[in-house]
Short mmCIF file of C-alpha atoms and ligand atoms in Angstrom, two decimals:
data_model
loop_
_atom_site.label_atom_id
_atom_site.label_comp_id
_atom_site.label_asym_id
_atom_site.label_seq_id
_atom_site.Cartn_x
_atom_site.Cartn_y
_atom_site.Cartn_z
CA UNK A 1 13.77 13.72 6.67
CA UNK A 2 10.13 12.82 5.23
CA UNK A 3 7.52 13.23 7.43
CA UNK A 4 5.38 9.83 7.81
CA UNK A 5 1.84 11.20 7.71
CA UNK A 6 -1.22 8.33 7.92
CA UNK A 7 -3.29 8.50 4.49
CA UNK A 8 -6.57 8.98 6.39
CA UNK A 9 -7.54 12.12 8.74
CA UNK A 10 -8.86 11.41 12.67
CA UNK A 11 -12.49 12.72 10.81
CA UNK A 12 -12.56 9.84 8.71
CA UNK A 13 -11.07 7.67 10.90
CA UNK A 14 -13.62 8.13 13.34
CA UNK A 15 -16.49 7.67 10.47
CA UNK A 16 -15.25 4.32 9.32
CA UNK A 17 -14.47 3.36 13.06
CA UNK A 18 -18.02 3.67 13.68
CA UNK A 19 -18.91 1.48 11.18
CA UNK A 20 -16.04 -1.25 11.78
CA UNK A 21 -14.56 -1.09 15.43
CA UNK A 22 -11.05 -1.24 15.88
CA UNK A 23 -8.92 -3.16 15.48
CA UNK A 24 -8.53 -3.35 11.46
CA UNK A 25 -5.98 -3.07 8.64
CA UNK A 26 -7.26 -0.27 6.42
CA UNK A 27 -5.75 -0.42 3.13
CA UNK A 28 -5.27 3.07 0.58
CA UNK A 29 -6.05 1.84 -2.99
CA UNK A 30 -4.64 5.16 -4.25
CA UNK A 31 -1.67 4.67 -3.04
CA UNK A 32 -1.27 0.81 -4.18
CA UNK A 33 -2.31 2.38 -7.54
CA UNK A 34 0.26 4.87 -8.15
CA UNK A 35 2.79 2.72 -6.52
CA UNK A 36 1.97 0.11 -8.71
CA UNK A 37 2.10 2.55 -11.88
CA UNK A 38 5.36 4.04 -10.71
CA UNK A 39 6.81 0.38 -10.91
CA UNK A 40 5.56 -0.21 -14.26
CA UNK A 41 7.02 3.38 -15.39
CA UNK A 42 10.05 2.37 -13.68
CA UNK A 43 11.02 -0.68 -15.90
CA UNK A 44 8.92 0.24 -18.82
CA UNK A 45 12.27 0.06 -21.34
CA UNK A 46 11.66 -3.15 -21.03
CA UNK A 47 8.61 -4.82 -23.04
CA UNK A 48 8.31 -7.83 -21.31
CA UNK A 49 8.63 -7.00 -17.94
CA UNK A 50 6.21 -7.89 -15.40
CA UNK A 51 5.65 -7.78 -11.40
CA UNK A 52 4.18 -10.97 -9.94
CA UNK A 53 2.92 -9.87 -6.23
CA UNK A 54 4.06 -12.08 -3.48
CA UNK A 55 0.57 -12.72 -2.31
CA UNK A 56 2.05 -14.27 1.08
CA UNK A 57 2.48 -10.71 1.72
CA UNK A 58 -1.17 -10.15 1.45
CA UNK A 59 -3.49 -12.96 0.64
CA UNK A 60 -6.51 -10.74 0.23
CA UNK A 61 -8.34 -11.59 -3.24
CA UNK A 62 -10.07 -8.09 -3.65
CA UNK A 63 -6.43 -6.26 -3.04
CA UNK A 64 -5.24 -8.74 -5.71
CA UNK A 65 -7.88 -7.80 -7.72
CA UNK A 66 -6.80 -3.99 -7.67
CA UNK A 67 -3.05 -5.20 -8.50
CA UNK A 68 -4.49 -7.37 -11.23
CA UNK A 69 -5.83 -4.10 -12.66
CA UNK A 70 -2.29 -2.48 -12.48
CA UNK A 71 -0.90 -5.45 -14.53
CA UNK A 72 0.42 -7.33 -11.49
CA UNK A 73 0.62 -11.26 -11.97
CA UNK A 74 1.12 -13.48 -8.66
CA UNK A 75 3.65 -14.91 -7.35
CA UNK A 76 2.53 -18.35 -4.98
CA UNK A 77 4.44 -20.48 -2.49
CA UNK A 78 1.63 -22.63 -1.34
CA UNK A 79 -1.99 -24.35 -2.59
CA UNK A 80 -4.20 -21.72 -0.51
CA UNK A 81 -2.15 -19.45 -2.76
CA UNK A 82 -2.76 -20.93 -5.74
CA UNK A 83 -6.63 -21.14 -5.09
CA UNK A 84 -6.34 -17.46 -4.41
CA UNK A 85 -5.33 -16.63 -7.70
CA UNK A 86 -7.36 -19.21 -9.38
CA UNK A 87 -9.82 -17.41 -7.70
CA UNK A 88 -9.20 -13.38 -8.94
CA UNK A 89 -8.98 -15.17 -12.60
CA UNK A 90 -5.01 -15.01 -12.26
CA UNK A 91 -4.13 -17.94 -14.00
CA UNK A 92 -1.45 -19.21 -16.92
CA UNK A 93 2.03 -17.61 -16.87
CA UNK A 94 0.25 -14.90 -14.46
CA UNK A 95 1.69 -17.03 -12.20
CA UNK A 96 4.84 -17.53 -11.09
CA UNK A 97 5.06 -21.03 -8.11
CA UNK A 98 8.13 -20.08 -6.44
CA UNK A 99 7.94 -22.80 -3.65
CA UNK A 100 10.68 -24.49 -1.65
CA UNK A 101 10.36 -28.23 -0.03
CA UNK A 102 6.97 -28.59 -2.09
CA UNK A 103 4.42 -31.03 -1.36
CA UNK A 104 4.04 -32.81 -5.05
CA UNK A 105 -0.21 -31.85 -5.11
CA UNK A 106 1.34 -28.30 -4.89
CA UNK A 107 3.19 -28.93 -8.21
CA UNK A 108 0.18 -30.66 -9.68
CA UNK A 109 -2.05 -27.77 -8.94
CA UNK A 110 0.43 -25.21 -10.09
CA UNK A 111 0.83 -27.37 -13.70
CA UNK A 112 -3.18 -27.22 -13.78
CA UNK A 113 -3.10 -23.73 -13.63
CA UNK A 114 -0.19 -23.59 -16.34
CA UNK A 115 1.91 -21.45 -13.84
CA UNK A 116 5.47 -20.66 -14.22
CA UNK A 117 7.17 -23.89 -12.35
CA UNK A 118 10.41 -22.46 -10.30
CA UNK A 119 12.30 -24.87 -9.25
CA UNK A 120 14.46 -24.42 -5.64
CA UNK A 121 16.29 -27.57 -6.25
CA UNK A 122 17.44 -30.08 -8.44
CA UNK A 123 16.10 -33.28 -6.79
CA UNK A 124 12.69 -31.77 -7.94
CA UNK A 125 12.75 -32.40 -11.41
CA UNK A 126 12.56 -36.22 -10.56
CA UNK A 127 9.65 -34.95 -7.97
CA UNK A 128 7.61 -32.94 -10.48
CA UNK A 129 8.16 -35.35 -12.93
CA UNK A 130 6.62 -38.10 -10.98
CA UNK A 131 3.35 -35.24 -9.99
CA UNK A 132 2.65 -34.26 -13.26
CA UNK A 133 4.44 -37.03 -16.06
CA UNK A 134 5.42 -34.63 -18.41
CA UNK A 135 7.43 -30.70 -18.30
CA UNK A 136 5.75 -27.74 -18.98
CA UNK A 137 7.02 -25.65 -22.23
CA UNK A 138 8.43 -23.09 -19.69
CA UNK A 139 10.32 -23.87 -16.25
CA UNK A 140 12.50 -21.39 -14.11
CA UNK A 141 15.09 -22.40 -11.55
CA UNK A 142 16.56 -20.59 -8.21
CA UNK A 143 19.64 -19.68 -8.18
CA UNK A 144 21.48 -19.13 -4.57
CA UNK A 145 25.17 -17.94 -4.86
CA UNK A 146 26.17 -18.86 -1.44
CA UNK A 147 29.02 -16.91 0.75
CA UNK A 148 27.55 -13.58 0.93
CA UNK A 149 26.00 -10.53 -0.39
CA UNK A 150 27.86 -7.24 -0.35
CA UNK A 151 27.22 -3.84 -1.50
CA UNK A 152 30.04 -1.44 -1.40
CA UNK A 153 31.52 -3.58 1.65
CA UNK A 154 28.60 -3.38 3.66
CA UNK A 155 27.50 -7.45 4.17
CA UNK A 156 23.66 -7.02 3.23
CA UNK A 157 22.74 -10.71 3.86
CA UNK A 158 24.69 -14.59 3.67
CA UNK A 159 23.30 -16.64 0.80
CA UNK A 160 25.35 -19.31 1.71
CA UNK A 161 23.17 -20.25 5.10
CA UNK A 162 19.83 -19.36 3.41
CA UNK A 163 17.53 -23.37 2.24
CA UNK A 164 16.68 -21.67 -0.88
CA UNK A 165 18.06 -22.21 -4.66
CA UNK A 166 20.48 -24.23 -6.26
CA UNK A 167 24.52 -23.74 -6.78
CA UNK A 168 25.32 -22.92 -10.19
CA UNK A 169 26.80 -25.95 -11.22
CA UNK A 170 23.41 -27.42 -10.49
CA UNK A 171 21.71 -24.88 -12.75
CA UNK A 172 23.46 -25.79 -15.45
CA UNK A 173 23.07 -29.66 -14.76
CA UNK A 174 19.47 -28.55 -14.06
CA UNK A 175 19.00 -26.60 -16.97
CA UNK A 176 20.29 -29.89 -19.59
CA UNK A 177 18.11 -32.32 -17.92
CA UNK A 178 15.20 -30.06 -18.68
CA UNK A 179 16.08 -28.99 -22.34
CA UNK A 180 16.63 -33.26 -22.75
CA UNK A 181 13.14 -33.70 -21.08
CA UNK A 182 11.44 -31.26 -23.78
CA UNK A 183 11.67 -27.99 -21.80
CA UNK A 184 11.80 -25.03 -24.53
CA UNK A 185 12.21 -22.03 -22.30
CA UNK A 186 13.83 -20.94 -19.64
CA UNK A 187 13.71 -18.62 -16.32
CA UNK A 188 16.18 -17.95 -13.72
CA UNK A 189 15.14 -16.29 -10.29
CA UNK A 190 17.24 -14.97 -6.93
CA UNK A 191 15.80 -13.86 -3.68
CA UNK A 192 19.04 -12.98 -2.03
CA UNK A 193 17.84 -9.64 0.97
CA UNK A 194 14.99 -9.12 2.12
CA UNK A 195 13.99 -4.94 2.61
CA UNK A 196 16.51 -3.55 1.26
CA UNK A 197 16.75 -0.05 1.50
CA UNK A 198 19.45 1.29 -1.25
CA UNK A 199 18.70 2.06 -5.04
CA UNK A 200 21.54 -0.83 -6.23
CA UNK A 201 20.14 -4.15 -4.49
CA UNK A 202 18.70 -4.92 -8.01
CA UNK A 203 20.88 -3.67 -10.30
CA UNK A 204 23.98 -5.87 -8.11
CA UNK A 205 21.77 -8.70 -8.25
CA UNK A 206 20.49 -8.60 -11.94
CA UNK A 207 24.78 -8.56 -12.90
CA UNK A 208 24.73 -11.32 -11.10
CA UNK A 209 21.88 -12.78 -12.47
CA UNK A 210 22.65 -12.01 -16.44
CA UNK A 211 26.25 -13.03 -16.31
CA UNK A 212 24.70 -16.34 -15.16
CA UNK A 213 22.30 -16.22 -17.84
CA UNK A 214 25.25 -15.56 -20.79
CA UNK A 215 27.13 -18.59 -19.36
CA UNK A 216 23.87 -20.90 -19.15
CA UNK A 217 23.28 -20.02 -22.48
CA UNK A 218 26.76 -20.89 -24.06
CA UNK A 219 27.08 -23.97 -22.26
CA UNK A 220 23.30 -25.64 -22.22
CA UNK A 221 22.12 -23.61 -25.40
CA UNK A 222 19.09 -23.31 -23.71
CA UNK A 223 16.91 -20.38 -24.46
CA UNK A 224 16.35 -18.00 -21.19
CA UNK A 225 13.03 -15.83 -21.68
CA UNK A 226 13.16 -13.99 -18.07
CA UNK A 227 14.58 -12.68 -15.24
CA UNK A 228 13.18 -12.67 -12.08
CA UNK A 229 14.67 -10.30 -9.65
CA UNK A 230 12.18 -11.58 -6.95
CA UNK A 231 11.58 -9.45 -4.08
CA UNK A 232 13.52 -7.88 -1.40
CA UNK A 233 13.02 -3.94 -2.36
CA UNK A 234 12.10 -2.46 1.26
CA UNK A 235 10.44 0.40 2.38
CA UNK A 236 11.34 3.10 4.57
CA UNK A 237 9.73 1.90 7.70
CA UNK A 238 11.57 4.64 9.89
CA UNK A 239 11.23 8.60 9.03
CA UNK A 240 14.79 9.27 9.03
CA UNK A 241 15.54 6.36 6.23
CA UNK A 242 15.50 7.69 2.57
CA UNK A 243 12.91 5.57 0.55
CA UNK A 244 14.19 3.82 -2.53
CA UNK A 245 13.86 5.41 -5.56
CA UNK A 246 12.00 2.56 -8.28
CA UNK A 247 13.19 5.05 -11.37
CA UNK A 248 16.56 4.87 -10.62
CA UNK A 249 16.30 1.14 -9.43
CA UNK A 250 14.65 0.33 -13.39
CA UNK A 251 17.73 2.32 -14.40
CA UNK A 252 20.50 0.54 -12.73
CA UNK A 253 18.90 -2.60 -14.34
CA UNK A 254 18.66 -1.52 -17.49
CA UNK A 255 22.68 -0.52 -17.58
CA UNK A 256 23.44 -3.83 -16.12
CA UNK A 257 20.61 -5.19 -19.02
CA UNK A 258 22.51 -2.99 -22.03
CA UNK A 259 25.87 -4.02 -20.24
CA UNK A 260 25.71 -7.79 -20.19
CA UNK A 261 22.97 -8.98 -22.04
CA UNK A 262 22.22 -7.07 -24.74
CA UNK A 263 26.07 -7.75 -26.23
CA UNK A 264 25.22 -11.85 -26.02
CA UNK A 265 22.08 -11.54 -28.21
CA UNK A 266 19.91 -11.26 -25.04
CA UNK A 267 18.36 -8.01 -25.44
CA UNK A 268 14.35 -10.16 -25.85
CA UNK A 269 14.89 -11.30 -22.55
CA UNK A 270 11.99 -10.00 -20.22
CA UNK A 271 12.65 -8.79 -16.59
CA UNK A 272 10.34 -10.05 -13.67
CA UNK A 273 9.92 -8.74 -10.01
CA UNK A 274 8.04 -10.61 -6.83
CA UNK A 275 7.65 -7.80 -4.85
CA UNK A 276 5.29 -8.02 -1.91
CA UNK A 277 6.56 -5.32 0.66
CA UNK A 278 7.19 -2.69 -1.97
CA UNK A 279 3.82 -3.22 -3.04
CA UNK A 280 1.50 -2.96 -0.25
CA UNK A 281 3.38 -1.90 3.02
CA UNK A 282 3.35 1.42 3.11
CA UNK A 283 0.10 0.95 1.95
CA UNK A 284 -1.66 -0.39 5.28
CA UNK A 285 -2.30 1.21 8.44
CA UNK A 286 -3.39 -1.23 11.53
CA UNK A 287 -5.62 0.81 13.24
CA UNK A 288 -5.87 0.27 16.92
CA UNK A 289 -7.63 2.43 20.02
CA UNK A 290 -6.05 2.89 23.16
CA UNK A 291 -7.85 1.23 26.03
CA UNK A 292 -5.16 1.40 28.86
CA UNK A 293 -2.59 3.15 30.74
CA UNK A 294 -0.12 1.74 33.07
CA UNK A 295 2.42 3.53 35.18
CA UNK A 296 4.53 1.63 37.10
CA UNK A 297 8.54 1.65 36.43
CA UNK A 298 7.57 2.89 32.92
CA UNK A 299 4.76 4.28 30.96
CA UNK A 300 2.55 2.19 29.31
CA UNK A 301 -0.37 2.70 26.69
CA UNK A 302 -2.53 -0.66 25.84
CA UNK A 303 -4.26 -0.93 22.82
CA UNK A 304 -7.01 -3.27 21.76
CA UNK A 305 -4.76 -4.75 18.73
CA UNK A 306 -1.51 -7.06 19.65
CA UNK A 307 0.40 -8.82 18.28
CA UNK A 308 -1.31 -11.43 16.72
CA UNK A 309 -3.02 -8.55 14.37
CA UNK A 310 1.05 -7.26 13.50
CA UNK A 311 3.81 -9.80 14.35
CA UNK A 312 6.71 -7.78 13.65
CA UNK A 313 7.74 -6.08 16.00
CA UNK A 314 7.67 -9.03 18.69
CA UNK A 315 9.23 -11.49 16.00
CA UNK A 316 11.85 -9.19 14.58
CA UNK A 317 11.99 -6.24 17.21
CA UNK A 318 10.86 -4.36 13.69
CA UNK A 319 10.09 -0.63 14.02
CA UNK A 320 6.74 0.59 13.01
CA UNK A 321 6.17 3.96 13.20
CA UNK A 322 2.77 5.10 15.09
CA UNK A 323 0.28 8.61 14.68
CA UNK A 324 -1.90 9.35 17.37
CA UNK A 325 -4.57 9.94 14.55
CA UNK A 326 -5.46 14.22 14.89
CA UNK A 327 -2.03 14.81 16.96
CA UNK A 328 0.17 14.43 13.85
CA UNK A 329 1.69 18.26 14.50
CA UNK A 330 1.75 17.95 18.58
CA UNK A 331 5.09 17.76 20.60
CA UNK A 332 6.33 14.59 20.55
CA UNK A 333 7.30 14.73 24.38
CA UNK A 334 6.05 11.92 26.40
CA UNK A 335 7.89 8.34 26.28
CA UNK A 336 5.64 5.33 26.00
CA UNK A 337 5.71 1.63 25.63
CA UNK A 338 2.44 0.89 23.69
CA UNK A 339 1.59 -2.51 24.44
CA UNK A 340 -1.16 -5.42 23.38
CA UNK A 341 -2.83 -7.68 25.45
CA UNK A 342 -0.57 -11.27 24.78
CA UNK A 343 0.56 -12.79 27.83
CA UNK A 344 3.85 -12.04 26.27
CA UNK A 345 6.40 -9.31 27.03
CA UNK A 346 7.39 -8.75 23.74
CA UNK A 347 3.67 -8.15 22.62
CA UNK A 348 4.61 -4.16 22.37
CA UNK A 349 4.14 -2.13 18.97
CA UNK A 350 6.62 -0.03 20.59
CA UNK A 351 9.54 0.19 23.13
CA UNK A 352 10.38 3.82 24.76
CA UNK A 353 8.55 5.53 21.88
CA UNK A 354 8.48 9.04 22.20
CA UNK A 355 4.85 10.22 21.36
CA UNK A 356 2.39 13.41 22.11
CA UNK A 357 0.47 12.91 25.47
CA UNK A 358 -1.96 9.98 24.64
CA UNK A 359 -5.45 9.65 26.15
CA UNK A 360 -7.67 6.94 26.86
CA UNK A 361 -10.00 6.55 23.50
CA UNK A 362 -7.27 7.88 21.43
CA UNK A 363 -7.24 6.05 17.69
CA UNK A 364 -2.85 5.26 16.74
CA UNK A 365 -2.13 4.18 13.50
CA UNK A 366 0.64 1.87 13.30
CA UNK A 367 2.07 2.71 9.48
CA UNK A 368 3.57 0.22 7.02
CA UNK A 369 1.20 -3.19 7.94
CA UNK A 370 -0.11 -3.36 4.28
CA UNK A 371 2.55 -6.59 4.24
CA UNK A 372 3.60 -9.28 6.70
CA UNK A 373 1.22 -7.88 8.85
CA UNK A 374 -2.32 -9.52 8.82
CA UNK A 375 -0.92 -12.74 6.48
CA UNK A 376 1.13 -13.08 9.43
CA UNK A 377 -1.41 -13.39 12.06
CA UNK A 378 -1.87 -16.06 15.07
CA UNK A 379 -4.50 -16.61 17.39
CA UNK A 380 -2.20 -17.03 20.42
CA UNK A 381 -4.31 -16.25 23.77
CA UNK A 382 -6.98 -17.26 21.41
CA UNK A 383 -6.94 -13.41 19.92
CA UNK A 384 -9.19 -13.29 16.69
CA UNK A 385 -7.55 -12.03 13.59
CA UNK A 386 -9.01 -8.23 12.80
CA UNK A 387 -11.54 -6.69 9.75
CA UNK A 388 -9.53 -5.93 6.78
CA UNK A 389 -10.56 -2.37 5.34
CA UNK A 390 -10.56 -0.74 1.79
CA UNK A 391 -9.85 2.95 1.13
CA UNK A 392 -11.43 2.91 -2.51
CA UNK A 393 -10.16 5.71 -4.97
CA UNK A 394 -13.46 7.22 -4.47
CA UNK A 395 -13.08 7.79 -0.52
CA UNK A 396 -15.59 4.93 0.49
CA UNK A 397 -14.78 2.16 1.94
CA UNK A 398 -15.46 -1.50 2.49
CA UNK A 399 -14.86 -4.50 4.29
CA UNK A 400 -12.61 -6.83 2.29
CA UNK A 401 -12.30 -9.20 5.13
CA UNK A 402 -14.98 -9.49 8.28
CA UNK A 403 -13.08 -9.53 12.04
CA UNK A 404 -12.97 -13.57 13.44
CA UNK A 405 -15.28 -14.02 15.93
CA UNK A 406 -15.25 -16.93 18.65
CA UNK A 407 -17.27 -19.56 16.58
CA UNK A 408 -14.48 -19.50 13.62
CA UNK A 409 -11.71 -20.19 16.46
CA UNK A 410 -13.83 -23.09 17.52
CA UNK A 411 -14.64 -24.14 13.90
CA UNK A 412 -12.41 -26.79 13.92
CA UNK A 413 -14.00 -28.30 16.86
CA UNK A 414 -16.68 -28.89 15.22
CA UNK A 415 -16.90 -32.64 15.11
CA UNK A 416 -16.72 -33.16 18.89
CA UNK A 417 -19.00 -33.28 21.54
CA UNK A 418 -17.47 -29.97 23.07
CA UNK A 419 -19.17 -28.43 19.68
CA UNK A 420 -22.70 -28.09 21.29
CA UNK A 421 -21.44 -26.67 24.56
CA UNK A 422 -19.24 -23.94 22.48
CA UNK A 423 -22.31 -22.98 19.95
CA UNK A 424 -21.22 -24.44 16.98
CA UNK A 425 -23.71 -27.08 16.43
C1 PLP B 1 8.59 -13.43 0.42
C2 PLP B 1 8.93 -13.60 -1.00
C3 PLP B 1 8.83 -12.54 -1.91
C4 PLP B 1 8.45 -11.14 -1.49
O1 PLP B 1 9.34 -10.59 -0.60
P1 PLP B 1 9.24 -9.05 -0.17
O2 PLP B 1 10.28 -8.90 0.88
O3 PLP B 1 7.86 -8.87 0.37
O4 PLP B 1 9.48 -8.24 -1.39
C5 PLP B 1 9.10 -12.80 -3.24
N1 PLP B 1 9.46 -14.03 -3.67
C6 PLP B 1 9.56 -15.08 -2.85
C7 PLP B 1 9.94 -16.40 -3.38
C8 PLP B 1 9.31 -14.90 -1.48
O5 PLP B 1 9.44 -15.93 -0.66
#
């Protein structure tokens, strides 16, 4: 079992606390860093290959900055996306648009930027035609298997009830339209589990993948360039699970690679990933003080985050594990629910967590938030999204995103007579 330890100490916790009060997500760029290299490492037999980062996960311009440093590309679903990597200079095929029911100025933006087009379905040739006249040199397509995904027996998700991607048979009808509409190179992509925690997720899914590829090629002739494995590699959000292992992932893929493509004259064909938890989660710590205590039929601890600042838990019942920042080696002998402040009963970080004794004023870290965990934030109980916080390599750190305060949840008020009355005009 590997011991979860937060990548800051109480000591500098409490510095950068009294600087920025709680509650914030305090990113390690270290750790993004060598993640990011390990990655790279991972799948460096192959000369093409290249992660585009799922900026849902994360939409924080400065923390794509650091992964455009690493050699990270990104990967958009929406226009705020797209702006957002307009904006860190992230432009051309350092973008892949993996969208599903698209609003056409989403396509038109995307073709300005000279992004990677991937199409979910194959009514949206007609609509991208109609956005932007003409087909880019490059498209991709998304591929969705249906029935569902096994690995050795054990069901790992069901394609077959997921909106995204097109059946085979409409790849290939797909991929001929294209080629007859000018289209010189092609891209195939698959997003079939999410977190998955077991070193042959990619390697199943990039057979898949290539033996599609082979047969595309015979039967359309058309000329695939990538691969894009998409995301889906999890994280070990509880101790006791064993974290994937990226070196032996790249491996598996590059057996499956030597296996099936190399022997069709595909060996040029460059592998792609969308990661966005792999990335960043483990990377993030939410960083709340405790403010309450409760004892009635249980044990409570309330904290000035909830769950508008980390969704998770109270959307999927997902675990996140929690330090009491300077107790890391104490007993963990008391049993708490540690709660926010939502009108809500599933606004808890934790159910019948067994902690050390907590006092009022102590600082928790709630690991693994460094994706799906601000991008995900609401202002339900009109709660203001948190600071976002960077842990630079040098050990300084800055704010990468100010805290919401009342005046931007009224913003959009701002045009009627209550705006005067709430301080906005
Ligand atoms: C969400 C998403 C990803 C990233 O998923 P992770 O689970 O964070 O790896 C990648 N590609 C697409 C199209 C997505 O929707």
């Amino acid at each position: 079992m590997y011991m979860k330890r937060p990548f800051v100490t109480k000591e500098q916790l409490t510095e950068i606390i009294s600087r920025y009060p709680t509650p914030f997500h305090l990113y390690d760029e270290a750790g993004i860093r060598r993640n990011a290299k390990e990655l790279y490492d991972a799948f460096s037999w192959n000369p093409g290959f290249k992660e585009y980062f799922a900026v849902k996960a994360t939409p924080n311009p400065y923390l794509l900055d650091v992964l455009k440093d690493c050699g990270c590309g990104c990967d958009c679903s929406s226009m705020t996306e797209l702006m957002l990597s307009e904006a860190v200079g992230v432009t051309g095929q350092g973008i892949m648009f993996s969208s599903n029911d698209t609003p056409q100025e989403e396509f038109v933006k995307a073709n300005e930027l000279g992004a990677i087009i991937n199409l979910d379905d194959i009514t949206h040739i007609e609509k991208l035609e109609q956005a932007i006249g003409t087909f880019p040199k490059t498209m991709s397509c998304r591929f969705n298997p249906g029935g569902v995904f096994t690995i050795s027996n054990n069901i790992m998700d069901n394609p077959g009830d997921a909106k995204y991607g097109m059946t085979a048979a409409q790849i290939e009808e797909a991929f001929r339209i294209l080629k007859s509409k000018g289209v010189e190179e092609f891209g195939i992509h698959a997003f079939l589990v999410s977190n998955t925690v077991t070193n042959d997720y990619y390697p199943m899914l990039a057979k898949v993948l290539f033996e599609l590829a082979v047969h595309l090629k015979e039967t359309t002739g058309a000329h695939i360039t990538f691969i894009n494995l998409s995301g889906g590699i999890g994280i070990p959000y509880r101790p006791d699970e064993e974290p994937n292992d990226i070196k032996k992932i790249g491996e598996g893929v590059h057996r499956v690679y030597d296996e099936v493509l190399v022997p069709a004259g595909m060996g040029d064909v460059s592998i792609y990933t969308e990661l966005g938890r792999y990335m960043l989660a483990p990377y993030g710590h939410l960083v709340t003080t405790v403010i309450n205590e409760k004892h009635t039929y249980k044990e409570y601890v309330g904290v000035d985050a909830c769950a508008v600042n980390l969704m998770r838990p109270a959307m999927y019942g997902a675990y996140h594990h929690i330090t009491v920042a300077g107790k890391e080696d104490a007993p963990c002998d008391h049993m708490y629910d540690v709660t926010g402040s939502l009108c809500e009963n599933n606004d808890k970080f934790a159910i019948d967590r067994m902690l050390p004794e907590i006092e009022m004023g102590d600082i928790l870290v709630i690991h693994d938030t460094g994706a799906h965990g601000f991008s995900m934030g609401y202002n339900y109980n009109g709660k203001l999204r948190s600071a976002e916080l960077l842990l630079k390599e040098d050990g300084t750190v800055s704010l990468i995103r100010r805290a919401e305060t009342p005046k931007d949840y009224f913003a959009t008020f701002d045009f009627s007579s209550y705006s005067k009355k709430l301080g906005l005009a």
